[in-house]
mmCIF file of C-alpha atoms in Angstrom:
data_model
loop_
_atom_site.group_PDB
_atom_site.id
_atom_site.type_symbol
_atom_site.label_atom_id
_atom_site.label_comp_id
_atom_site.label_asym_id
_atom_site.label_seq_id
_atom_site.Cartn_x
_atom_site.Cartn_y
_atom_site.Cartn_z
ATOM 1 C CA MET Z 21 87.872 -40.238 58.190
ATOM 2 C CA TRP Z 22 88.507 -36.557 58.759
ATOM 3 C CA THR Z 23 86.883 -34.060 61.113
ATOM 4 C CA TRP Z 24 86.718 -30.302 60.982
ATOM 5 C CA THR Z 25 88.989 -28.320 63.259
ATOM 6 C CA THR Z 26 87.239 -25.727 65.411
ATOM 7 C CA ARG Z 27 90.163 -23.276 65.507
ATOM 8 C CA PRO Z 28 91.362 -21.798 62.209
ATOM 9 C CA PRO Z 29 95.139 -21.683 61.802
ATOM 10 C CA ALA Z 30 97.008 -18.408 61.932
ATOM 11 C CA ALA Z 31 97.138 -16.261 58.814
ATOM 12 C CA ASP Z 32 100.787 -17.096 58.235
ATOM 13 C CA ALA Z 33 100.300 -20.868 58.624
ATOM 14 C CA PRO Z 34 101.434 -22.816 55.533
ATOM 15 C CA VAL Z 35 98.106 -24.128 54.221
ATOM 16 C CA ARG Z 36 98.099 -26.235 51.056
ATOM 17 C CA THR Z 37 95.170 -28.039 49.484
ATOM 18 C CA GLY Z 38 94.834 -31.083 47.278
ATOM 19 C CA PRO Z 39 91.758 -32.133 45.315
ATOM 20 C CA SER Z 40 90.457 -34.318 48.176
ATOM 21 C CA SER Z 41 91.638 -32.381 51.241
ATOM 22 C CA PRO Z 42 89.097 -31.300 53.909
ATOM 23 C CA LEU Z 43 89.710 -27.647 53.072
ATOM 24 C CA THR Z 44 89.003 -28.201 49.380
ATOM 25 C CA LEU Z 45 85.804 -30.066 50.246
ATOM 26 C CA LEU Z 46 84.656 -27.169 52.438
ATOM 27 C CA LEU Z 47 85.368 -24.728 49.635
ATOM 28 C CA ALA Z 48 83.461 -26.975 47.208
ATOM 29 C CA LEU Z 49 80.454 -26.907 49.579
ATOM 30 C CA ILE Z 50 80.574 -23.107 49.657
ATOM 31 C CA CYS Z 51 80.542 -23.127 45.857
ATOM 32 C CA ALA Z 52 77.598 -25.534 45.788
ATOM 33 C CA VAL Z 53 75.421 -23.415 48.055
ATOM 34 C CA ALA Z 54 76.355 -20.079 46.486
ATOM 35 C CA VAL Z 55 75.875 -21.250 42.900
ATOM 36 C CA GLY Z 56 72.642 -23.081 43.733
ATOM 37 C CA ASN Z 57 71.012 -19.760 44.611
ATOM 38 C CA LEU Z 58 71.419 -18.664 40.996
ATOM 39 C CA TYR Z 59 69.756 -21.665 39.437
ATOM 40 C CA PHE Z 60 66.671 -22.724 41.376
ATOM 41 C CA PRO Z 61 64.680 -19.682 40.094
ATOM 42 C CA GLN Z 62 64.934 -21.157 36.574
ATOM 43 C CA ALA Z 63 62.778 -24.096 37.652
ATOM 44 C CA VAL Z 64 59.978 -21.984 39.145
ATOM 45 C CA VAL Z 65 59.500 -19.389 36.378
ATOM 46 C CA PRO Z 66 56.190 -20.983 35.248
ATOM 47 C CA LEU Z 67 54.944 -21.055 38.858
ATOM 48 C CA ILE Z 68 55.865 -17.406 39.381
ATOM 49 C CA ALA Z 69 54.014 -16.472 36.199
ATOM 50 C CA GLU Z 70 50.915 -18.384 37.318
ATOM 51 C CA ARG Z 71 50.779 -17.225 40.946
ATOM 52 C CA LEU Z 72 51.637 -13.577 40.256
ATOM 53 C CA ALA Z 73 49.309 -13.422 37.234
ATOM 54 C CA THR Z 74 51.940 -12.405 34.723
ATOM 55 C CA THR Z 75 53.412 -13.744 31.484
ATOM 56 C CA PRO Z 76 56.318 -16.226 31.330
ATOM 57 C CA ASP Z 77 58.406 -13.534 29.621
ATOM 58 C CA ALA Z 78 57.860 -11.182 32.540
ATOM 59 C CA ALA Z 79 58.443 -13.895 35.161
ATOM 60 C CA ALA Z 80 61.748 -14.784 33.458
ATOM 61 C CA LEU Z 81 62.968 -11.319 34.480
ATOM 62 C CA VAL Z 82 63.595 -12.845 37.910
ATOM 63 C CA VAL Z 83 66.244 -15.111 36.375
ATOM 64 C CA THR Z 84 67.725 -12.287 34.314
ATOM 65 C CA ALA Z 85 67.839 -9.921 37.316
ATOM 66 C CA THR Z 86 69.534 -12.577 39.454
ATOM 67 C CA GLN Z 87 72.213 -13.118 36.823
ATOM 68 C CA LEU Z 88 72.684 -9.388 36.255
ATOM 69 C CA GLY Z 89 73.011 -8.921 40.006
ATOM 70 C CA TYR Z 90 75.584 -11.692 40.064
ATOM 71 C CA THR Z 91 77.499 -9.959 37.291
ATOM 72 C CA ALA Z 92 77.478 -6.695 39.231
ATOM 73 C CA GLY Z 93 78.594 -8.504 42.380
ATOM 74 C CA MET Z 94 81.515 -10.044 40.554
ATOM 75 C CA PHE Z 95 82.595 -6.649 39.255
ATOM 76 C CA LEU Z 96 82.120 -4.726 42.528
ATOM 77 C CA LEU Z 97 82.742 -7.352 45.237
ATOM 78 C CA VAL Z 98 85.008 -10.135 43.957
ATOM 79 C CA PRO Z 99 88.081 -7.849 43.519
ATOM 80 C CA LEU Z 100 87.971 -7.390 47.289
ATOM 81 C CA GLY Z 101 89.281 -10.967 47.497
ATOM 82 C CA ASP Z 102 92.732 -9.551 46.690
ATOM 83 C CA ARG Z 103 92.410 -6.861 49.369
ATOM 84 C CA VAL Z 104 90.319 -8.327 52.231
ATOM 85 C CA PRO Z 105 90.984 -11.602 54.105
ATOM 86 C CA ALA Z 106 88.776 -14.349 52.721
ATOM 87 C CA ARG Z 107 87.009 -15.403 55.929
ATOM 88 C CA PRO Z 108 85.395 -12.068 56.929
ATOM 89 C CA LEU Z 109 84.544 -11.337 53.292
ATOM 90 C CA LEU Z 110 82.766 -14.674 52.906
ATOM 91 C CA LEU Z 111 80.903 -14.252 56.200
ATOM 92 C CA ILE Z 112 79.495 -10.886 55.107
ATOM 93 C CA LEU Z 113 78.538 -12.145 51.655
ATOM 94 C CA LEU Z 114 76.770 -15.255 52.938
ATOM 95 C CA THR Z 115 74.829 -13.302 55.568
ATOM 96 C CA LEU Z 116 73.609 -10.773 52.996
ATOM 97 C CA THR Z 117 72.642 -13.604 50.633
ATOM 98 C CA ALA Z 118 70.437 -15.163 53.316
ATOM 99 C CA LEU Z 119 68.689 -11.823 53.844
ATOM 100 C CA GLY Z 120 68.130 -11.463 50.099
ATOM 101 C CA LEU Z 121 66.583 -14.927 49.892
ATOM 102 C CA LEU Z 122 64.205 -14.125 52.748
ATOM 103 C CA ALA Z 123 63.173 -10.885 51.035
ATOM 104 C CA ALA Z 124 62.512 -12.735 47.759
ATOM 105 C CA GLY Z 125 60.442 -15.386 49.520
ATOM 106 C CA ALA Z 126 58.283 -12.698 51.110
ATOM 107 C CA ALA Z 127 57.949 -10.530 47.968
ATOM 108 C CA PRO Z 128 54.335 -9.349 47.469
ATOM 109 C CA SER Z 129 54.699 -8.562 43.741
ATOM 110 C CA LEU Z 130 56.856 -9.251 40.715
ATOM 111 C CA PRO Z 131 58.813 -5.946 40.840
ATOM 112 C CA VAL Z 132 59.785 -6.622 44.467
ATOM 113 C CA LEU Z 133 60.741 -10.195 43.602
ATOM 114 C CA VAL Z 134 62.888 -9.002 40.680
ATOM 115 C CA ALA Z 135 64.648 -6.502 42.975
ATOM 116 C CA ALA Z 136 65.212 -9.120 45.699
ATOM 117 C CA GLY Z 137 66.478 -11.576 43.094
ATOM 118 C CA GLY Z 138 68.946 -8.985 41.823
ATOM 119 C CA PHE Z 139 70.191 -8.337 45.381
ATOM 120 C CA THR Z 140 70.577 -12.072 46.045
ATOM 121 C CA GLY Z 141 72.543 -12.466 42.831
ATOM 122 C CA PHE Z 142 74.715 -9.479 43.791
ATOM 123 C CA THR Z 143 75.761 -11.034 47.097
ATOM 124 C CA THR Z 144 75.924 -14.757 46.238
ATOM 125 C CA VAL Z 145 79.397 -14.429 44.678
ATOM 126 C CA ALA Z 146 81.117 -16.559 47.313
ATOM 127 C CA ALA Z 147 82.138 -19.151 44.726
ATOM 128 C CA GLN Z 148 84.091 -16.501 42.831
ATOM 129 C CA VAL Z 149 85.931 -15.513 46.017
ATOM 130 C CA VAL Z 150 86.656 -19.155 46.799
ATOM 131 C CA SER Z 151 87.997 -20.109 43.355
ATOM 132 C CA PRO Z 152 91.081 -17.834 43.278
ATOM 133 C CA LEU Z 153 91.660 -18.570 46.968
ATOM 134 C CA ALA Z 154 91.807 -22.306 46.220
ATOM 135 C CA ALA Z 155 94.021 -21.745 43.165
ATOM 136 C CA GLY Z 156 96.548 -19.962 45.366
ATOM 137 C CA LEU Z 157 96.443 -22.667 48.042
ATOM 138 C CA ALA Z 158 96.633 -25.623 45.633
ATOM 139 C CA GLU Z 159 99.579 -27.978 45.879
ATOM 140 C CA PRO Z 160 102.067 -27.729 42.981
ATOM 141 C CA GLY Z 161 100.811 -29.510 39.866
ATOM 142 C CA SER Z 162 97.276 -29.992 41.201
ATOM 143 C CA ARG Z 163 95.601 -26.668 40.430
ATOM 144 C CA GLY Z 164 93.465 -28.105 37.643
ATOM 145 C CA ALA Z 165 92.329 -31.009 39.816
ATOM 146 C CA VAL Z 166 91.511 -28.674 42.739
ATOM 147 C CA LEU Z 167 89.506 -26.408 40.434
ATOM 148 C CA GLY Z 168 87.775 -29.525 39.115
ATOM 149 C CA THR Z 169 86.720 -30.444 42.661
ATOM 150 C CA LEU Z 170 85.321 -26.962 43.254
ATOM 151 C CA LEU Z 171 83.491 -27.120 39.956
ATOM 152 C CA ALA Z 172 82.018 -30.495 40.897
ATOM 153 C CA GLY Z 173 80.620 -28.786 43.985
ATOM 154 C CA SER Z 174 79.215 -25.961 41.873
ATOM 155 C CA ILE Z 175 77.620 -28.468 39.496
ATOM 156 C CA GLY Z 176 76.111 -30.376 42.395
ATOM 157 C CA GLY Z 177 74.659 -27.149 43.756
ATOM 158 C CA MET Z 178 73.317 -26.199 40.350
ATOM 159 C CA LEU Z 179 71.659 -29.570 39.767
ATOM 160 C CA LEU Z 180 70.259 -30.018 43.250
ATOM 161 C CA ALA Z 181 69.013 -26.420 43.255
ATOM 162 C CA ARG Z 182 66.982 -26.957 40.093
ATOM 163 C CA THR Z 183 65.600 -30.253 41.382
ATOM 164 C CA PHE Z 184 64.969 -28.801 44.832
ATOM 165 C CA GLY Z 185 63.404 -25.636 43.418
ATOM 166 C CA GLY Z 186 61.128 -27.415 40.968
ATOM 167 C CA ALA Z 187 59.907 -30.092 43.378
ATOM 168 C CA LEU Z 188 59.480 -27.832 46.396
ATOM 169 C CA GLY Z 189 57.876 -25.101 44.300
ATOM 170 C CA GLU Z 190 55.372 -27.552 42.810
ATOM 171 C CA TRP Z 191 54.532 -28.836 46.282
ATOM 172 C CA LEU Z 192 54.442 -25.663 48.397
ATOM 173 C CA GLY Z 193 54.524 -22.794 45.898
ATOM 174 C CA TRP Z 194 57.252 -20.684 44.341
ATOM 175 C CA ARG Z 195 58.108 -18.938 47.647
ATOM 176 C CA ALA Z 196 59.156 -22.165 49.358
ATOM 177 C CA PRO Z 197 62.571 -22.622 47.632
ATOM 178 C CA TYR Z 198 63.632 -19.102 48.622
ATOM 179 C CA LEU Z 199 62.513 -19.510 52.231
ATOM 180 C CA ALA Z 200 64.177 -22.928 52.520
ATOM 181 C CA ALA Z 201 67.472 -21.784 50.983
ATOM 182 C CA ALA Z 202 67.955 -18.928 53.472
ATOM 183 C CA PRO Z 203 68.590 -21.082 56.603
ATOM 184 C CA VAL Z 204 70.910 -23.344 54.590
ATOM 185 C CA VAL Z 205 73.048 -20.322 53.769
ATOM 186 C CA LEU Z 206 73.025 -19.225 57.430
ATOM 187 C CA LEU Z 207 74.199 -22.666 58.550
ATOM 188 C CA LEU Z 208 77.033 -22.507 56.047
ATOM 189 C CA THR Z 209 77.952 -19.077 57.416
ATOM 190 C CA LEU Z 210 78.468 -20.641 60.839
ATOM 191 C CA ALA Z 211 80.607 -23.413 59.345
ATOM 192 C CA VAL Z 212 82.798 -20.861 57.550
ATOM 193 C CA ALA Z 213 83.273 -18.869 60.767
ATOM 194 C CA ARG Z 214 84.498 -21.974 62.607
ATOM 195 C CA THR Z 215 86.628 -23.705 59.999
ATOM 196 C CA LEU Z 216 87.991 -21.510 57.201
ATOM 197 C CA PRO Z 217 91.694 -20.725 57.723
ATOM 198 C CA ALA Z 218 92.799 -17.132 58.000
ATOM 199 C CA THR Z 219 94.609 -15.782 54.940
ATOM 200 C CA ALA Z 220 96.547 -12.624 54.203
ATOM 201 C CA PRO Z 221 95.405 -10.403 51.319
ATOM 202 C CA ALA Z 222 97.599 -10.367 48.206
ATOM 203 C CA SER Z 223 97.251 -6.656 47.432
ATOM 204 C CA ARG Z 224 97.218 -3.280 49.162
ATOM 205 C CA LEU Z 225 95.548 -1.429 46.290
ATOM 206 C CA THR Z 226 92.712 0.940 47.117
ATOM 207 C CA TYR Z 227 89.162 -0.089 46.236
ATOM 208 C CA PRO Z 228 88.909 2.260 43.224
ATOM 209 C CA ALA Z 229 92.200 0.852 41.931
ATOM 210 C CA LEU Z 230 90.890 -2.689 42.409
ATOM 211 C CA LEU Z 231 87.781 -1.842 40.373
ATOM 212 C CA ALA Z 232 89.875 -0.401 37.563
ATOM 213 C CA GLU Z 233 92.225 -3.393 37.417
ATOM 214 C CA PRO Z 234 89.888 -5.895 35.671
ATOM 215 C CA LEU Z 235 89.382 -3.476 32.775
ATOM 216 C CA ARG Z 236 93.129 -2.861 32.538
ATOM 217 C CA LEU Z 237 93.786 -6.587 32.588
ATOM 218 C CA LEU Z 238 91.232 -7.115 29.819
ATOM 219 C CA ARG Z 239 93.057 -4.609 27.663
ATOM 220 C CA ALA Z 240 96.480 -6.052 28.438
ATOM 221 C CA GLU Z 241 95.892 -9.816 28.288
ATOM 222 C CA SER Z 242 94.693 -11.337 25.024
ATOM 223 C CA ALA Z 243 94.399 -14.781 26.645
ATOM 224 C CA LEU Z 244 91.997 -13.282 29.173
ATOM 225 C CA ARG Z 245 89.892 -11.673 26.445
ATOM 226 C CA ARG Z 246 89.458 -14.857 24.464
ATOM 227 C CA SER Z 247 88.731 -16.882 27.604
ATOM 228 C CA CYS Z 248 85.997 -14.358 28.396
ATOM 229 C CA LEU Z 249 84.538 -14.728 24.909
ATOM 230 C CA TYR Z 250 84.556 -18.533 25.069
ATOM 231 C CA GLN Z 251 82.744 -18.603 28.390
ATOM 232 C CA ALA Z 252 80.284 -15.817 27.554
ATOM 233 C CA CYS Z 253 79.207 -17.601 24.363
ATOM 234 C CA VAL Z 254 78.867 -21.088 25.823
ATOM 235 C CA PHE Z 255 77.276 -19.900 29.054
ATOM 236 C CA GLY Z 256 74.913 -17.678 27.076
ATOM 237 C CA GLY Z 257 73.754 -20.703 25.093
ATOM 238 C CA PHE Z 258 73.518 -22.768 28.285
ATOM 239 C CA SER Z 259 71.355 -20.119 29.991
ATOM 240 C CA ALA Z 260 69.133 -19.807 26.924
ATOM 241 C CA VAL Z 261 68.513 -23.557 26.949
ATOM 242 C CA TRP Z 262 67.802 -23.872 30.658
ATOM 243 C CA THR Z 263 65.578 -20.801 30.862
ATOM 244 C CA SER Z 264 63.536 -21.962 27.861
ATOM 245 C CA VAL Z 265 63.358 -25.678 28.662
ATOM 246 C CA ALA Z 266 61.024 -24.907 31.578
ATOM 247 C CA LEU Z 267 58.615 -23.327 29.095
ATOM 248 C CA LEU Z 268 58.965 -26.297 26.728
ATOM 249 C CA LEU Z 269 58.355 -28.972 29.370
ATOM 250 C CA THR Z 270 55.361 -27.197 30.909
ATOM 251 C CA GLY Z 271 53.905 -26.340 27.476
ATOM 252 C CA PRO Z 272 51.634 -28.388 25.212
ATOM 253 C CA ALA Z 273 54.418 -30.566 23.744
ATOM 254 C CA TYR Z 274 55.005 -32.273 27.123
ATOM 255 C CA GLY Z 275 52.420 -30.957 29.599
ATOM 256 C CA MET Z 276 54.656 -31.624 32.610
ATOM 257 C CA GLY Z 277 54.922 -29.804 35.931
ATOM 258 C CA ALA Z 278 57.695 -27.542 37.174
ATOM 259 C CA GLN Z 279 59.400 -30.459 38.954
ATOM 260 C CA ALA Z 280 60.156 -31.963 35.544
ATOM 261 C CA VAL Z 281 62.785 -29.250 35.009
ATOM 262 C CA GLY Z 282 64.563 -30.317 38.179
ATOM 263 C CA LEU Z 283 64.386 -33.977 37.211
ATOM 264 C CA LEU Z 284 65.820 -33.178 33.779
ATOM 265 C CA ALA Z 285 68.641 -31.281 35.470
ATOM 266 C CA LEU Z 286 69.602 -34.402 37.420
ATOM 267 C CA VAL Z 287 70.936 -35.949 34.227
ATOM 268 C CA GLY Z 288 73.757 -33.434 34.481
ATOM 269 C CA ALA Z 289 74.945 -35.166 37.656
ATOM 270 C CA GLY Z 290 77.180 -37.202 35.373
ATOM 271 C CA THR Z 291 79.112 -33.982 34.745
ATOM 272 C CA MET Z 292 80.410 -34.167 38.319
ATOM 273 C CA LEU Z 293 82.329 -37.301 37.326
ATOM 274 C CA VAL Z 294 83.988 -35.440 34.450
ATOM 275 C CA THR Z 295 85.328 -32.294 36.123
ATOM 276 C CA ARG Z 296 88.299 -33.790 37.959
ATOM 277 C CA PRO Z 297 89.477 -35.842 34.934
ATOM 278 C CA ALA Z 298 89.056 -32.691 32.844
ATOM 279 C CA GLY Z 299 91.187 -30.819 35.350
ATOM 280 C CA ARG Z 300 93.898 -33.473 35.100
ATOM 281 C CA LEU Z 301 93.787 -33.199 31.289
ATOM 282 C CA VAL Z 302 94.305 -29.447 31.612
ATOM 283 C CA ASP Z 303 97.236 -30.030 33.990
ATOM 284 C CA ARG Z 304 98.761 -32.496 31.522
ATOM 285 C CA HIS Z 305 98.031 -31.022 28.080
ATOM 286 C CA GLY Z 306 97.220 -27.360 28.675
ATOM 287 C CA PRO Z 307 93.883 -25.552 28.391
ATOM 288 C CA ASP Z 308 93.650 -24.931 24.638
ATOM 289 C CA ARG Z 309 93.088 -28.543 23.571
ATOM 290 C CA VAL Z 310 90.384 -28.996 26.195
ATOM 291 C CA THR Z 311 88.776 -25.716 25.130
ATOM 292 C CA LEU Z 312 88.485 -26.862 21.499
ATOM 293 C CA LEU Z 313 86.805 -30.122 22.493
ATOM 294 C CA CYS Z 314 84.360 -28.242 24.715
ATOM 295 C CA LEU Z 315 83.384 -25.737 22.020
ATOM 296 C CA LEU Z 316 82.770 -28.533 19.540
ATOM 297 C CA GLY Z 317 80.731 -30.333 22.199
ATOM 298 C CA ALA Z 318 78.534 -27.257 22.718
ATOM 299 C CA LEU Z 319 77.950 -27.062 18.967
ATOM 300 C CA ALA Z 320 77.026 -30.748 18.793
ATOM 301 C CA SER Z 321 74.622 -30.344 21.729
ATOM 302 C CA ALA Z 322 72.527 -27.891 19.685
ATOM 303 C CA ALA Z 323 71.927 -30.634 17.089
ATOM 304 C CA LEU Z 324 71.079 -33.165 19.796
ATOM 305 C CA LEU Z 325 68.608 -30.798 21.468
ATOM 306 C CA LEU Z 326 66.705 -29.911 18.293
ATOM 307 C CA PRO Z 327 64.429 -33.026 18.210
ATOM 308 C CA GLY Z 328 63.277 -32.115 21.715
ATOM 309 C CA ALA Z 329 60.589 -29.963 20.124
ATOM 310 C CA ARG Z 330 58.716 -33.113 19.016
ATOM 311 C CA GLY Z 331 57.630 -34.090 22.507
ATOM 312 C CA GLY Z 332 57.016 -37.608 23.708
ATOM 313 C CA LEU Z 333 59.727 -40.094 24.640
ATOM 314 C CA PRO Z 334 61.931 -39.402 21.565
ATOM 315 C CA GLY Z 335 61.881 -35.692 22.311
ATOM 316 C CA LEU Z 336 62.621 -36.247 25.996
ATOM 317 C CA ALA Z 337 65.561 -38.524 25.093
ATOM 318 C CA ALA Z 338 66.929 -35.754 22.869
ATOM 319 C CA LEU Z 339 66.643 -33.248 25.722
ATOM 320 C CA LEU Z 340 68.421 -35.618 28.095
ATOM 321 C CA ALA Z 341 71.321 -36.272 25.707
ATOM 322 C CA GLY Z 342 71.660 -32.655 24.596
ATOM 323 C CA THR Z 343 71.574 -31.075 28.041
ATOM 324 C CA LEU Z 344 74.103 -33.614 29.358
ATOM 325 C CA LEU Z 345 76.556 -32.877 26.536
ATOM 326 C CA LEU Z 346 76.048 -29.136 26.967
ATOM 327 C CA ASP Z 347 76.675 -29.403 30.722
ATOM 328 C CA VAL Z 348 79.889 -31.383 30.146
ATOM 329 C CA ALA Z 349 81.098 -28.910 27.525
ATOM 330 C CA LEU Z 350 80.381 -25.868 29.708
ATOM 331 C CA GLN Z 351 81.912 -27.196 32.909
ATOM 332 C CA SER Z 352 85.021 -28.726 31.350
ATOM 333 C CA GLY Z 353 85.559 -25.523 29.394
ATOM 334 C CA THR Z 354 85.269 -23.550 32.626
ATOM 335 C CA ILE Z 355 88.177 -25.491 34.121
ATOM 336 C CA ALA Z 356 90.321 -24.885 31.034
ATOM 337 C CA ASN Z 357 89.485 -21.178 30.978
ATOM 338 C CA HIS Z 358 90.155 -20.733 34.689
ATOM 339 C CA ALA Z 359 93.502 -22.501 34.422
ATOM 340 C CA ARG Z 360 94.486 -20.249 31.500
ATOM 341 C CA VAL Z 361 93.373 -17.095 33.330
ATOM 342 C CA TYR Z 362 94.871 -17.852 36.754
ATOM 343 C CA ALA Z 363 98.272 -18.587 35.205
ATOM 344 C CA LEU Z 364 98.551 -15.028 33.851
ATOM 345 C CA ARG Z 365 99.071 -13.096 37.108
ATOM 346 C CA PRO Z 366 99.321 -15.069 40.376
ATOM 347 C CA ASP Z 367 99.196 -11.817 42.380
ATOM 348 C CA ALA Z 368 95.915 -10.693 40.764
ATOM 349 C CA ARG Z 369 93.778 -13.824 40.596
ATOM 350 C CA SER Z 370 90.657 -12.240 42.104
ATOM 351 C CA ARG Z 371 90.851 -9.324 39.674
ATOM 352 C CA LEU Z 372 91.417 -11.679 36.747
ATOM 353 C CA ASN Z 373 88.480 -13.763 37.931
ATOM 354 C CA THR Z 374 86.366 -10.619 38.171
ATOM 355 C CA ALA Z 375 87.039 -9.739 34.530
ATOM 356 C CA TYR Z 376 86.481 -13.305 33.370
ATOM 357 C CA MET Z 377 83.325 -14.072 35.323
ATOM 358 C CA THR Z 378 81.762 -10.655 34.727
ATOM 359 C CA CYS Z 379 82.000 -11.271 30.998
ATOM 360 C CA ALA Z 380 80.736 -14.838 31.460
ATOM 361 C CA TYR Z 381 77.637 -13.804 33.383
ATOM 362 C CA LEU Z 382 76.892 -10.892 31.090
ATOM 363 C CA GLY Z 383 76.781 -13.586 28.434
ATOM 364 C CA GLY Z 384 74.576 -15.729 30.660
ATOM 365 C CA ALA Z 385 72.145 -12.901 31.387
ATOM 366 C CA ALA Z 386 71.974 -12.014 27.699
ATOM 367 C CA GLY Z 387 71.450 -15.692 26.883
ATOM 368 C CA SER Z 388 68.505 -15.966 29.276
ATOM 369 C CA TRP Z 389 66.855 -12.908 27.718
ATOM 370 C CA LEU Z 390 67.592 -13.964 24.145
ATOM 371 C CA GLY Z 391 66.511 -17.539 24.830
ATOM 372 C CA VAL Z 392 63.046 -16.558 26.062
ATOM 373 C CA HIS Z 393 62.555 -14.256 23.072
ATOM 374 C CA ALA Z 394 63.882 -16.861 20.630
ATOM 375 C CA TYR Z 395 61.404 -19.335 22.116
ATOM 376 C CA ALA Z 396 58.564 -16.830 21.747
ATOM 377 C CA LEU Z 397 59.462 -16.123 18.116
ATOM 378 C CA ALA Z 398 60.550 -19.526 16.804
ATOM 379 C CA GLY Z 399 59.892 -22.074 19.536
ATOM 380 C CA TRP Z 400 62.466 -24.623 20.651
ATOM 381 C CA PRO Z 401 64.255 -24.698 17.242
ATOM 382 C CA GLY Z 402 64.958 -20.985 17.691
ATOM 383 C CA VAL Z 403 66.666 -21.676 21.030
ATOM 384 C CA CYS Z 404 68.782 -24.437 19.458
ATOM 385 C CA ALA Z 405 69.765 -22.109 16.609
ATOM 386 C CA LEU Z 406 70.841 -19.474 19.136
ATOM 387 C CA LEU Z 407 73.027 -22.032 20.963
ATOM 388 C CA ALA Z 408 74.617 -23.148 17.669
ATOM 389 C CA LEU Z 409 75.331 -19.560 16.620
ATOM 390 C CA LEU Z 410 77.058 -18.744 19.923
ATOM 391 C CA ALA Z 411 79.131 -21.943 19.830
ATOM 392 C CA LEU Z 412 80.205 -21.214 16.247
ATOM 393 C CA LEU Z 413 81.292 -17.700 17.217
ATOM 394 C CA ALA Z 414 83.508 -19.004 20.025
ATOM 395 C CA THR Z 415 84.922 -21.801 17.856
ATOM 396 C CA ALA Z 416 85.843 -19.337 15.115
ATOM 397 C CA ARG Z 417 87.691 -17.147 17.638
ATOM 398 C CA HIS Z 418 89.575 -20.151 18.988
ATOM 399 C CA ALA Z 419 90.581 -21.206 15.478
ATOM 400 C CA ALA Z 420 91.843 -17.690 14.798
ATOM 401 C CA ALA Z 421 93.940 -17.788 17.979
ATOM 402 C CA VAL Z 422 95.453 -21.130 16.996
ATOM 403 C CA ARG Z 423 96.266 -19.852 13.501
ATOM 404 C CA SER Z 424 97.887 -16.701 14.900
ATOM 405 C CA ARG Z 425 100.299 -18.890 16.880
ATOM 406 C CA GLY Z 426 101.254 -20.807 13.755
#
């Protein structure tokens, strides 16, 4: 049994983390809360459309704005992780996130809600500050396993957020998840202030130079570029599926409530059991083999999801199997991509992460937008076709990279 210390160690204290250390578990909790703020709006899109008297397409702009805000936050804020000590940076980000959630919960109209969602996404980038921090603190030979633990926290936050958002929104209205999430973030802010160890920044570059670095790294590092493409494609397909599945489940094929989206998301809890073994596979065999398996898994998930359009128990079983496989493929691929990216430049991990995650969430935002429009044009089969196309694109790029290395 461990307990939290109430006095952070000095900045020059030798702090090392393993996959089950108290510090890693705290960082995983930060990831869970920060990432959860991105995902619970997906479960309440139908409720927002109903209560604000708008169309599902328009209500889905809340999800798109949140992801675009997150992308902007990664580009403009995450590089500061190489320049500013982690603890004060995280405290500021978490406090601003809580304010954004309160503003969204009190929004009187859809435009205000979209703006508040974009601001919340912009500031809830704590997980992307934590990830390179943990990679630098990881014990030798355990980086993949530590990243797997953080990703398990992110997955838990993602799943619980959808379940929490759908159930609470159905019970008390779409505003309730936003207003309930804000005090949770404030409580975590207090925990960070009391327990996170002080760290010294890795760079003395000016802020403009930090902003320019991710673009320079993208030009210089081919492994970074292909990792960005892999994640953008798979995450784009993932976002298309999860933004559209709310419309499918609440539509005539199933006739379920918004809480059904959260309950469906719970099937992905099994992914939490996969992330640490996936991290150990990356530590043992390298990221490329794991990446190939994940891309093929994303492609197979499109075929599994397709019968979900039929409705009834067979359709629901297809949705359960397909979303689980897609979750496993996305999250395991994330570990492989992060391990590949962080190994390139140990002194620039936050800037590398900025380039990688900005591309990933641009893909996610585009996937949300394309998914809703594919659903409007061709129904659920159109969404599955979009996922398959994106997975094929990433697989073809990976095959080209393997061939180029002989």
